[in-house]
C-alpha positions as YAML, in Angstrom:
chain: A
units: angstrom
residues:
- id: 1
  name: UNK
  ca: [206.72, -110.97, -37.45]
- id: 2
  name: UNK
  ca: [204.24, -108.08, -37.46]
- id: 3
  name: UNK
  ca: [202.51, -106.56, -34.43]
- id: 4
  name: UNK
  ca: [200.34, -103.44, -34.45]
- id: 5
  name: UNK
  ca: [200.67, -101.78, -31.03]
- id: 6
  name: UNK
  ca: [198.13, -99.87, -28.98]
- id: 7
  name: UNK
  ca: [195.00, -101.95, -29.55]
- id: 8
  name: UNK
  ca: [192.55, -102.98, -26.86]
- id: 9
  name: UNK
  ca: [189.28, -104.89, -26.94]
- id: 10
  name: UNK
  ca: [186.56, -102.64, -25.49]
- id: 11
  name: UNK
  ca: [184.31, -104.10, -22.77]
- id: 12
  name: UNK
  ca: [181.11, -105.38, -24.36]
- id: 13
  name: UNK
  ca: [179.02, -108.54, -24.00]
- id: 14
  name: UNK
  ca: [178.76, -108.37, -27.81]
- id: 15
  name: UNK
  ca: [182.41, -109.10, -28.50]
- id: 16
  name: UNK
  ca: [182.31, -108.15, -32.20]
- id: 17
  name: UNK
  ca: [181.22, -104.64, -31.22]
- id: 18
  name: UNK
  ca: [183.94, -104.55, -28.55]
- id: 19
  name: UNK
  ca: [186.54, -105.38, -31.20]
- id: 20
  name: UNK
  ca: [185.04, -102.82, -33.56]
- id: 21
  name: UNK
  ca: [185.16, -100.12, -30.86]
- id: 22
  name: UNK
  ca: [188.79, -100.91, -30.10]
- id: 23
  name: UNK
  ca: [189.81, -100.69, -33.75]
- id: 24
  name: UNK
  ca: [187.88, -97.46, -34.35]
- id: 25
  name: UNK
  ca: [189.65, -95.86, -31.39]
- id: 26
  name: UNK
  ca: [193.02, -97.03, -32.73]
- id: 27
  name: UNK
  ca: [192.22, -95.53, -36.15]
- id: 28
  name: UNK
  ca: [191.32, -92.17, -34.62]
- id: 29
  name: UNK
  ca: [187.59, -92.54, -35.28]
- id: 30
  name: UNK
  ca: [186.28, -93.25, -31.76]
- id: 31
  name: UNK
  ca: [182.59, -93.74, -31.12]
- id: 32
  name: UNK
  ca: [180.84, -94.54, -27.83]
- id: 33
  name: UNK
  ca: [179.69, -98.10, -27.31]
- id: 34
  name: UNK
  ca: [175.97, -97.37, -27.59]
- id: 35
  name: UNK
  ca: [176.48, -95.54, -30.92]
- id: 36
  name: UNK
  ca: [178.39, -98.51, -32.34]
- id: 37
  name: UNK
  ca: [175.75, -100.95, -31.10]
- id: 38
  name: UNK
  ca: [172.89, -98.91, -32.52]
- id: 39
  name: UNK
  ca: [174.45, -98.02, -35.87]
- id: 40
  name: UNK
  ca: [175.56, -101.58, -36.65]
- id: 41
  name: UNK
  ca: [172.41, -103.37, -35.48]
- id: 42
  name: UNK
  ca: [174.20, -105.34, -32.77]
- id: 43
  name: UNK
  ca: [171.87, -103.63, -30.28]
- id: 44
  name: UNK
  ca: [168.83, -105.26, -31.91]
- id: 45
  name: UNK
  ca: [169.92, -108.79, -32.78]
- id: 46
  name: UNK
  ca: [168.29, -111.82, -31.20]
- id: 47
  name: UNK
  ca: [168.56, -115.50, -32.06]
- id: 48
  name: UNK
  ca: [167.40, -118.27, -29.73]
- id: 49
  name: UNK
  ca: [170.14, -120.82, -30.35]
- id: 50
  name: UNK
  ca: [168.36, -124.13, -30.94]
- id: 51
  name: UNK
  ca: [169.75, -127.45, -32.10]
- id: 52
  name: UNK
  ca: [169.10, -131.11, -31.44]
- id: 53
  name: UNK
  ca: [166.10, -130.42, -29.22]
- id: 54
  name: UNK
  ca: [168.10, -128.11, -26.92]
- id: 55
  name: UNK
  ca: [167.07, -124.44, -26.56]
- id: 56
  name: UNK
  ca: [169.02, -121.30, -25.61]
- id: 57
  name: UNK
  ca: [172.41, -122.53, -26.77]
- id: 58
  name: UNK
  ca: [175.23, -119.99, -26.36]
- id: 59
  name: UNK
  ca: [175.65, -119.77, -30.14]
- id: 60
  name: UNK
  ca: [172.52, -117.63, -30.50]
- id: 61
  name: UNK
  ca: [174.00, -114.16, -29.85]
- id: 62
  name: UNK
  ca: [176.55, -114.55, -32.66]
- id: 63
  name: UNK
  ca: [174.25, -116.31, -35.14]
- id: 64
  name: UNK
  ca: [173.40, -113.46, -37.48]
- id: 65
  name: UNK
  ca: [173.82, -112.15, -41.02]
- id: 66
  name: UNK
  ca: [177.56, -111.48, -41.04]
- id: 67
  name: UNK
  ca: [177.50, -110.67, -44.74]
- id: 68
  name: UNK
  ca: [175.38, -107.62, -43.94]
- id: 69
  name: UNK
  ca: [177.92, -106.31, -41.43]
- id: 70
  name: UNK
  ca: [180.24, -104.82, -44.07]
- id: 71
  name: UNK
  ca: [177.50, -102.35, -45.00]
- id: 72
  name: UNK
  ca: [176.40, -101.82, -41.40]
- id: 73
  name: UNK
  ca: [179.93, -101.31, -40.08]
- id: 74
  name: UNK
  ca: [180.48, -98.62, -42.74]
- id: 75
  name: UNK
  ca: [177.97, -96.45, -40.85]
- id: 76
  name: UNK
  ca: [180.77, -95.92, -38.32]
- id: 77
  name: UNK
  ca: [182.80, -93.98, -40.91]
- id: 78
  name: UNK
  ca: [185.16, -96.74, -42.05]
- id: 79
  name: UNK
  ca: [184.83, -98.95, -45.12]
- id: 80
  name: UNK
  ca: [185.34, -102.63, -44.26]
- id: 81
  name: UNK
  ca: [186.26, -105.73, -46.21]
- id: 82
  name: UNK
  ca: [185.21, -109.24, -45.20]
- id: 83
  name: UNK
  ca: [187.08, -112.42, -45.95]
- id: 84
  name: UNK
  ca: [184.63, -114.63, -47.81]
- id: 85
  name: UNK
  ca: [186.79, -117.51, -48.98]
- id: 86
  name: UNK
  ca: [185.15, -120.89, -49.35]
- id: 87
  name: UNK
  ca: [186.25, -124.46, -49.97]
- id: 88
  name: UNK
  ca: [188.87, -126.81, -48.57]
- id: 89
  name: UNK
  ca: [191.75, -124.33, -48.74]
- id: 90
  name: UNK
  ca: [189.96, -121.44, -47.10]
- id: 91
  name: UNK
  ca: [191.91, -121.55, -43.80]
- id: 92
  name: UNK
  ca: [195.18, -121.04, -45.66]
- id: 93
  name: UNK
  ca: [193.57, -118.38, -47.83]
- id: 94
  name: UNK
  ca: [192.22, -116.63, -44.74]
- id: 95
  name: UNK
  ca: [195.66, -116.60, -43.10]
- id: 96
  name: UNK
  ca: [197.23, -115.14, -46.26]
- id: 97
  name: UNK
  ca: [194.42, -112.54, -46.48]
- id: 98
  name: UNK
  ca: [194.93, -111.59, -42.82]
- id: 99
  name: UNK
  ca: [198.72, -111.31, -43.19]
- id: 100
  name: UNK
  ca: [198.37, -108.95, -46.14]
- id: 101
  name: UNK
  ca: [196.10, -106.63, -44.16]
- id: 102
  name: UNK
  ca: [198.23, -106.81, -41.01]
- id: 103
  name: UNK
  ca: [201.36, -105.98, -43.04]
- id: 104
  name: UNK
  ca: [199.45, -102.93, -44.34]
- id: 105
  name: UNK
  ca: [198.86, -101.84, -40.73]
- id: 106
  name: UNK
  ca: [195.23, -102.90, -40.55]
- id: 107
  name: UNK
  ca: [194.08, -104.71, -37.38]
- id: 108
  name: UNK
  ca: [191.28, -107.21, -37.92]
- id: 109
  name: UNK
  ca: [188.06, -108.27, -36.29]
- id: 110
  name: UNK
  ca: [188.22, -112.06, -36.14]
- id: 111
  name: UNK
  ca: [186.23, -114.96, -34.77]
- id: 112
  name: UNK
  ca: [186.93, -118.10, -32.75]
- id: 113
  name: UNK
  ca: [190.50, -117.89, -31.51]
- id: 114
  name: UNK
  ca: [190.75, -118.69, -27.79]
- id: 115
  name: UNK
  ca: [186.99, -119.18, -27.56]
- id: 116
  name: UNK
  ca: [183.83, -118.82, -29.65]
- id: 117
  name: UNK
  ca: [183.85, -115.03, -29.49]
- id: 118
  name: UNK
  ca: [185.28, -112.15, -31.51]
- id: 119
  name: UNK
  ca: [188.75, -110.71, -31.03]
- id: 120
  name: UNK
  ca: [191.10, -108.08, -32.40]
- id: 121
  name: UNK
  ca: [193.83, -109.68, -34.49]
- id: 122
  name: UNK
  ca: [196.80, -107.34, -34.19]
- id: 123
  name: UNK
  ca: [199.72, -109.36, -35.45]
- id: 124
  name: UNK
  ca: [201.25, -112.66, -36.58]
- id: 125
  name: UNK
  ca: [204.49, -114.61, -36.44]
- id: 126
  name: UNK
  ca: [205.77, -116.72, -39.33]
- id: 127
  name: UNK
  ca: [208.35, -118.27, -37.02]
- id: 128
  name: UNK
  ca: [205.74, -119.43, -34.51]
- id: 129
  name: UNK
  ca: [203.04, -119.89, -37.18]
- id: 130
  name: UNK
  ca: [200.17, -118.07, -35.54]
- id: 131
  name: UNK
  ca: [198.26, -114.88, -34.77]
- id: 132
  name: UNK
  ca: [198.44, -112.42, -31.88]
- id: 133
  name: UNK
  ca: [194.94, -111.53, -30.66]
- id: 134
  name: UNK
  ca: [193.14, -109.52, -28.02]
- id: 135
  name: UNK
  ca: [190.06, -111.31, -26.69]
- id: 136
  name: UNK
  ca: [188.51, -111.83, -23.28]
- id: 137
  name: UNK
  ca: [190.95, -114.66, -22.47]
- id: 138
  name: UNK
  ca: [194.16, -112.97, -23.62]
- id: 139
  name: UNK
  ca: [195.10, -111.73, -20.14]
- id: 140
  name: UNK
  ca: [194.81, -115.27, -18.78]
- id: 141
  name: UNK
  ca: [196.32, -117.38, -21.56]
- id: 142
  name: UNK
  ca: [198.38, -114.90, -23.58]
- id: 143
  name: UNK
  ca: [197.80, -113.45, -27.05]
- id: 144
  name: UNK
  ca: [199.22, -116.21, -29.25]
- id: 145
  name: UNK
  ca: [196.96, -118.57, -31.23]
- id: 146
  name: UNK
  ca: [198.65, -121.11, -33.54]
- id: 147
  name: UNK
  ca: [197.33, -121.44, -37.05]
- id: 148
  name: UNK
  ca: [196.99, -125.19, -36.48]
- id: 149
  name: UNK
  ca: [194.30, -124.42, -33.86]
- id: 150
  name: UNK
  ca: [192.32, -121.98, -36.03]
- id: 151
  name: UNK
  ca: [189.59, -122.23, -36.98]
- id: 152
  name: UNK
  ca: [188.28, -124.48, -34.23]
- id: 153
  name: UNK
  ca: [186.25, -127.62, -34.80]
- id: 154
  name: UNK
  ca: [183.30, -125.36, -35.64]
- id: 155
  name: UNK
  ca: [185.04, -124.57, -38.91]
- id: 156
  name: UNK
  ca: [183.72, -121.00, -39.00]
- id: 157
  name: UNK
  ca: [185.97, -118.26, -40.41]
- id: 158
  name: UNK
  ca: [184.99, -114.61, -40.01]
- id: 159
  name: UNK
  ca: [187.49, -111.80, -40.61]
- id: 160
  name: UNK
  ca: [186.89, -108.09, -41.20]
- id: 161
  name: UNK
  ca: [189.52, -105.52, -42.17]
- id: 162
  name: UNK
  ca: [189.19, -101.71, -42.04]
- id: 163
  name: UNK
  ca: [190.11, -100.30, -45.44]
- id: 164
  name: UNK
  ca: [189.68, -96.53, -45.40]
- id: 165
  name: UNK
  ca: [187.75, -93.66, -43.88]
- id: 166
  name: UNK
  ca: [184.57, -92.71, -45.74]
- id: 167
  name: UNK
  ca: [182.16, -89.81, -45.61]
- id: 168
  name: UNK
  ca: [178.89, -90.92, -44.03]
- id: 169
  name: UNK
  ca: [175.61, -89.04, -44.36]
- id: 170
  name: UNK
  ca: [174.44, -88.93, -40.72]
- id: 171
  name: UNK
  ca: [170.73, -88.91, -41.62]
- id: 172
  name: UNK
  ca: [171.21, -91.82, -44.00]
- id: 173
  name: UNK
  ca: [173.20, -93.74, -41.39]
- id: 174
  name: UNK
  ca: [170.48, -93.22, -38.78]
- id: 175
  name: UNK
  ca: [167.74, -94.24, -41.21]
- id: 176
  name: UNK
  ca: [169.70, -97.36, -42.13]
- id: 177
  name: UNK
  ca: [170.22, -98.19, -38.47]
- id: 178
  name: UNK
  ca: [166.51, -97.84, -37.73]
- id: 179
  name: UNK
  ca: [165.65, -100.03, -40.72]
- id: 180
  name: UNK
  ca: [168.12, -102.61, -39.39]
- id: 181
  name: UNK
  ca: [166.39, -102.50, -36.01]
- id: 182
  name: UNK
  ca: [163.06, -103.36, -37.63]
- id: 183
  name: UNK
  ca: [164.67, -106.16, -39.66]
- id: 184
  name: UNK
  ca: [166.17, -107.61, -36.49]
- id: 185
  name: UNK
  ca: [162.87, -107.39, -34.62]
- id: 186
  name: UNK
  ca: [161.19, -109.11, -37.60]
- id: 187
  name: UNK
  ca: [163.66, -111.99, -37.34]
- id: 188
  name: UNK
  ca: [165.37, -111.51, -40.71]
- id: 189
  name: UNK
  ca: [168.85, -110.88, -39.23]
- id: 190
  name: UNK
  ca: [170.19, -114.33, -40.08]
- id: 191
  name: UNK
  ca: [169.58, -117.40, -42.24]
- id: 192
  name: UNK
  ca: [166.15, -118.99, -42.43]
- id: 193
  name: UNK
  ca: [167.37, -122.10, -40.62]
- id: 194
  name: UNK
  ca: [164.44, -122.70, -38.29]
- id: 195
  name: UNK
  ca: [166.00, -121.06, -35.24]
- id: 196
  name: UNK
  ca: [163.65, -118.57, -33.56]
- id: 197
  name: UNK
  ca: [164.77, -115.00, -34.21]
- id: 198
  name: UNK
  ca: [163.74, -111.45, -33.44]
- id: 199
  name: UNK
  ca: [160.85, -110.51, -31.18]
- id: 200
  name: UNK
  ca: [159.03, -113.71, -32.09]
- id: 201
  name: UNK
  ca: [162.12, -115.59, -30.90]
- id: 202
  name: UNK
  ca: [161.79, -114.03, -27.45]
- id: 203
  name: UNK
  ca: [158.14, -115.13, -27.37]
- id: 204
  name: UNK
  ca: [159.18, -118.65, -28.44]
- id: 205
  name: UNK
  ca: [161.68, -118.69, -25.58]
- id: 206
  name: UNK
  ca: [158.78, -118.08, -23.20]
- id: 207
  name: UNK
  ca: [156.80, -120.91, -24.77]
- id: 208
  name: UNK
  ca: [159.71, -123.34, -24.40]
- id: 209
  name: UNK
  ca: [160.14, -122.46, -20.74]
- id: 210
  name: UNK
  ca: [156.50, -123.40, -20.12]
- id: 211
  name: UNK
  ca: [157.24, -126.95, -21.29]
- id: 212
  name: UNK
  ca: [159.66, -129.57, -20.03]
- id: 213
  name: UNK
  ca: [161.93, -129.14, -23.08]
- id: 214
  name: UNK
  ca: [165.67, -129.05, -22.42]
- id: 215
  name: UNK
  ca: [167.13, -125.56, -21.96]
- id: 216
  name: UNK
  ca: [170.88, -125.12, -21.91]
- id: 217
  name: UNK
  ca: [171.73, -123.75, -18.46]
- id: 218
  name: UNK
  ca: [174.81, -121.68, -19.31]
- id: 219
  name: UNK
  ca: [173.50, -120.70, -22.73]
- id: 220
  name: UNK
  ca: [170.22, -119.50, -21.24]
- id: 221
  name: UNK
  ca: [172.10, -117.25, -18.79]
- id: 222
  name: UNK
  ca: [174.53, -116.00, -21.44]
- id: 223
  name: UNK
  ca: [171.78, -115.20, -23.94]
- id: 224
  name: UNK
  ca: [169.86, -113.23, -21.32]
- id: 225
  name: UNK
  ca: [172.94, -111.23, -20.34]
- id: 226
  name: UNK
  ca: [173.88, -110.39, -23.94]
- id: 227
  name: UNK
  ca: [170.28, -109.48, -24.80]
- id: 228
  name: UNK
  ca: [169.79, -107.14, -21.85]
- id: 229
  name: UNK
  ca: [173.14, -105.39, -22.35]
- id: 230
  name: UNK
  ca: [172.47, -104.93, -26.06]
- id: 231
  name: UNK
  ca: [169.02, -103.44, -25.48]
- id: 232
  name: UNK
  ca: [170.44, -101.06, -22.85]
- id: 233
  name: UNK
  ca: [172.79, -99.70, -25.50]
- id: 234
  name: UNK
  ca: [169.92, -99.59, -27.98]
- id: 235
  name: UNK
  ca: [167.86, -97.41, -25.64]
- id: 236
  name: UNK
  ca: [170.80, -95.01, -25.21]
- id: 237
  name: UNK
  ca: [171.26, -94.85, -28.99]
- id: 238
  name: UNK
  ca: [167.59, -94.00, -29.54]
- id: 239
  name: UNK
  ca: [167.81, -91.25, -26.91]
- id: 240
  name: UNK
  ca: [170.81, -89.71, -28.68]
- id: 241
  name: UNK
  ca: [169.08, -89.77, -32.06]
- id: 242
  name: UNK
  ca: [165.89, -88.30, -30.58]
- id: 243
  name: UNK
  ca: [167.94, -85.43, -29.18]
- id: 244
  name: UNK
  ca: [169.75, -84.84, -32.47]
- id: 245
  name: UNK
  ca: [166.76, -84.94, -34.85]
- id: 246
  name: UNK
  ca: [163.87, -82.96, -33.32]
- id: 247
  name: UNK
  ca: [161.32, -83.96, -35.96]
- id: 248
  name: UNK
  ca: [161.79, -87.62, -34.96]
- id: 249
  name: UNK
  ca: [162.05, -86.99, -31.24]
- id: 250
  name: UNK
  ca: [158.54, -88.02, -30.20]
- id: 251
  name: UNK
  ca: [158.42, -91.53, -31.74]
- id: 252
  name: UNK
  ca: [162.07, -92.25, -30.94]
- id: 253
  name: UNK
  ca: [161.64, -91.24, -27.31]
- id: 254
  name: UNK
  ca: [158.65, -93.56, -27.17]
- id: 255
  name: UNK
  ca: [160.73, -96.34, -28.73]
- id: 256
  name: UNK
  ca: [163.55, -95.74, -26.27]
- id: 257
  name: UNK
  ca: [161.17, -95.85, -23.33]
- id: 258
  name: UNK
  ca: [159.72, -99.15, -24.57]
- id: 259
  name: UNK
  ca: [163.22, -100.63, -24.85]
- id: 260
  name: UNK
  ca: [164.04, -99.44, -21.33]
- id: 261
  name: UNK
  ca: [160.89, -101.23, -20.15]
- id: 262
  name: UNK
  ca: [162.09, -104.33, -21.96]
- id: 263
  name: UNK
  ca: [165.39, -104.08, -20.08]
- id: 264
  name: UNK
  ca: [163.48, -103.81, -16.79]
- id: 265
  name: UNK
  ca: [161.40, -106.88, -17.67]
- id: 266
  name: UNK
  ca: [164.60, -108.87, -18.26]
- id: 267
  name: UNK
  ca: [166.32, -107.69, -15.07]
- id: 268
  name: UNK
  ca: [164.84, -110.30, -12.68]
- id: 269
  name: UNK
  ca: [165.92, -113.06, -15.04]
- id: 270
  name: UNK
  ca: [169.55, -111.95, -14.80]
- id: 271
  name: UNK
  ca: [169.30, -112.61, -11.07]
- id: 272
  name: UNK
  ca: [167.38, -115.84, -11.52]
- id: 273
  name: UNK
  ca: [169.77, -117.21, -14.15]
- id: 274
  name: UNK
  ca: [173.13, -115.51, -13.49]
- id: 275
  name: UNK
  ca: [176.00, -116.06, -15.89]
- id: 276
  name: UNK
  ca: [178.09, -118.24, -15.88]
- id: 277
  name: UNK
  ca: [176.45, -120.64, -13.43]
- id: 278
  name: UNK
  ca: [172.98, -120.22, -14.89]
- id: 279
  name: UNK
  ca: [171.38, -120.48, -11.46]
- id: 280
  name: UNK
  ca: [172.29, -124.15, -11.08]
- id: 281
  name: UNK
  ca: [168.93, -125.98, -10.91]
- id: 282
  name: UNK
  ca: [166.72, -122.93, -11.49]
- id: 283
  name: UNK
  ca: [166.42, -123.56, -15.21]
- id: 284
  name: UNK
  ca: [164.76, -126.93, -14.46]
- id: 285
  name: UNK
  ca: [162.36, -125.63, -11.80]
- id: 286
  name: UNK
  ca: [158.82, -125.54, -13.29]
- id: 287
  name: UNK
  ca: [157.67, -122.61, -11.15]
- id: 288
  name: UNK
  ca: [160.70, -120.50, -11.93]
- id: 289
  name: UNK
  ca: [160.43, -121.36, -15.61]
- id: 290
  name: UNK
  ca: [156.82, -120.14, -15.67]
- id: 291
  name: UNK
  ca: [157.84, -116.90, -13.97]
- id: 292
  name: UNK
  ca: [160.63, -116.43, -16.50]
- id: 293
  name: UNK
  ca: [158.21, -117.07, -19.35]
- id: 294
  name: UNK
  ca: [155.92, -114.31, -18.10]
- id: 295
  name: UNK
  ca: [158.85, -111.89, -17.95]
- id: 296
  name: UNK
  ca: [159.95, -112.78, -21.47]
- id: 297
  name: UNK
  ca: [156.44, -112.21, -22.80]
- id: 298
  name: UNK
  ca: [156.44, -108.75, -21.22]
- id: 299
  name: UNK
  ca: [159.83, -108.05, -22.79]
- id: 300
  name: UNK
  ca: [158.57, -109.13, -26.21]
- id: 301
  name: UNK
  ca: [155.52, -106.89, -25.92]
- id: 302
  name: UNK
  ca: [157.68, -103.88, -25.07]
- id: 303
  name: UNK
  ca: [159.83, -104.68, -28.09]
- id: 304
  name: UNK
  ca: [156.76, -104.74, -30.32]
- id: 305
  name: UNK
  ca: [155.84, -101.31, -29.00]
- id: 306
  name: UNK
  ca: [159.34, -100.06, -29.79]
- id: 307
  name: UNK
  ca: [159.14, -101.47, -33.31]
- id: 308
  name: UNK
  ca: [155.89, -99.59, -33.95]
- id: 309
  name: UNK
  ca: [157.43, -96.33, -32.76]
- id: 310
  name: UNK
  ca: [160.56, -96.83, -34.87]
- id: 311
  name: UNK
  ca: [158.39, -97.52, -37.92]
- id: 312
  name: UNK
  ca: [156.58, -94.25, -37.20]
- id: 313
  name: UNK
  ca: [159.89, -92.39, -37.04]
- id: 314
  name: UNK
  ca: [160.98, -93.86, -40.36]
- id: 315
  name: UNK
  ca: [157.70, -92.79, -41.94]
- id: 316
  name: UNK
  ca: [158.28, -89.23, -40.72]
- id: 317
  name: UNK
  ca: [161.83, -89.29, -42.09]
- id: 318
  name: UNK
  ca: [160.78, -90.50, -45.53]
- id: 319
  name: UNK
  ca: [161.09, -87.83, -48.27]
...
């Protein structure tokens, strides 16, 4: 049995970033939440989870380009490795991969243990045949997850291991983060699977709400909460960068202000569709849906303004 002590999932509606923050702190490379969110692109992701004619499924916030996260996570000063096994034996291969890293003293970011969220994997037991994890349910149900229950019926395996500290060029990291923001706004942060993504995905959300199409009540509330929290961190990240790089201050302050306006536009919807109840019947009320659609359109417009300002900052930073 191996257990790595002293790890804690950091509070964050984006659970992968919460796990990342907890591991960075454990490794002696702490970063504030908004810096992690901004550097990795988690602050800018949006996917409107859509399947089988149902919109705003709770899968949207975690439906992104996980292959790109190795490179993005390295902006935090740690080189990461991702388990990318495929085929029928991949669960066993993933467990063996995880054990090797845990035995080397490396805690993992993992997906889908007690629930469809990310966790810190900090140990395992051969005798009990399972992992020890920190996620948002650990305090209620305990840390143990048997290998027979992982992965869940979704069949998705995502594991990331910290390998070593690396030197990061701060200007290069910021430029990469800003480029990631534009990619996310453009909707390229994920597979081309027909699900609405990026700023256009927020506008599509508004369009759906103006019809009688089915909207998932809990998923709608969850997606709103994750989106607003992420953009709040994004605005704080832009403010920090504007303060640190004077030549980019003007466009980045403008971008940050636009994102703060986006957050304000979303605020009434958090009240209208609170998580986890989703506002009970509110999501099926035509008048409230039209009001929500108007707010989402305002949010999307503010995001477009932010994208223009970030593009301007990148142009100024170009050699």
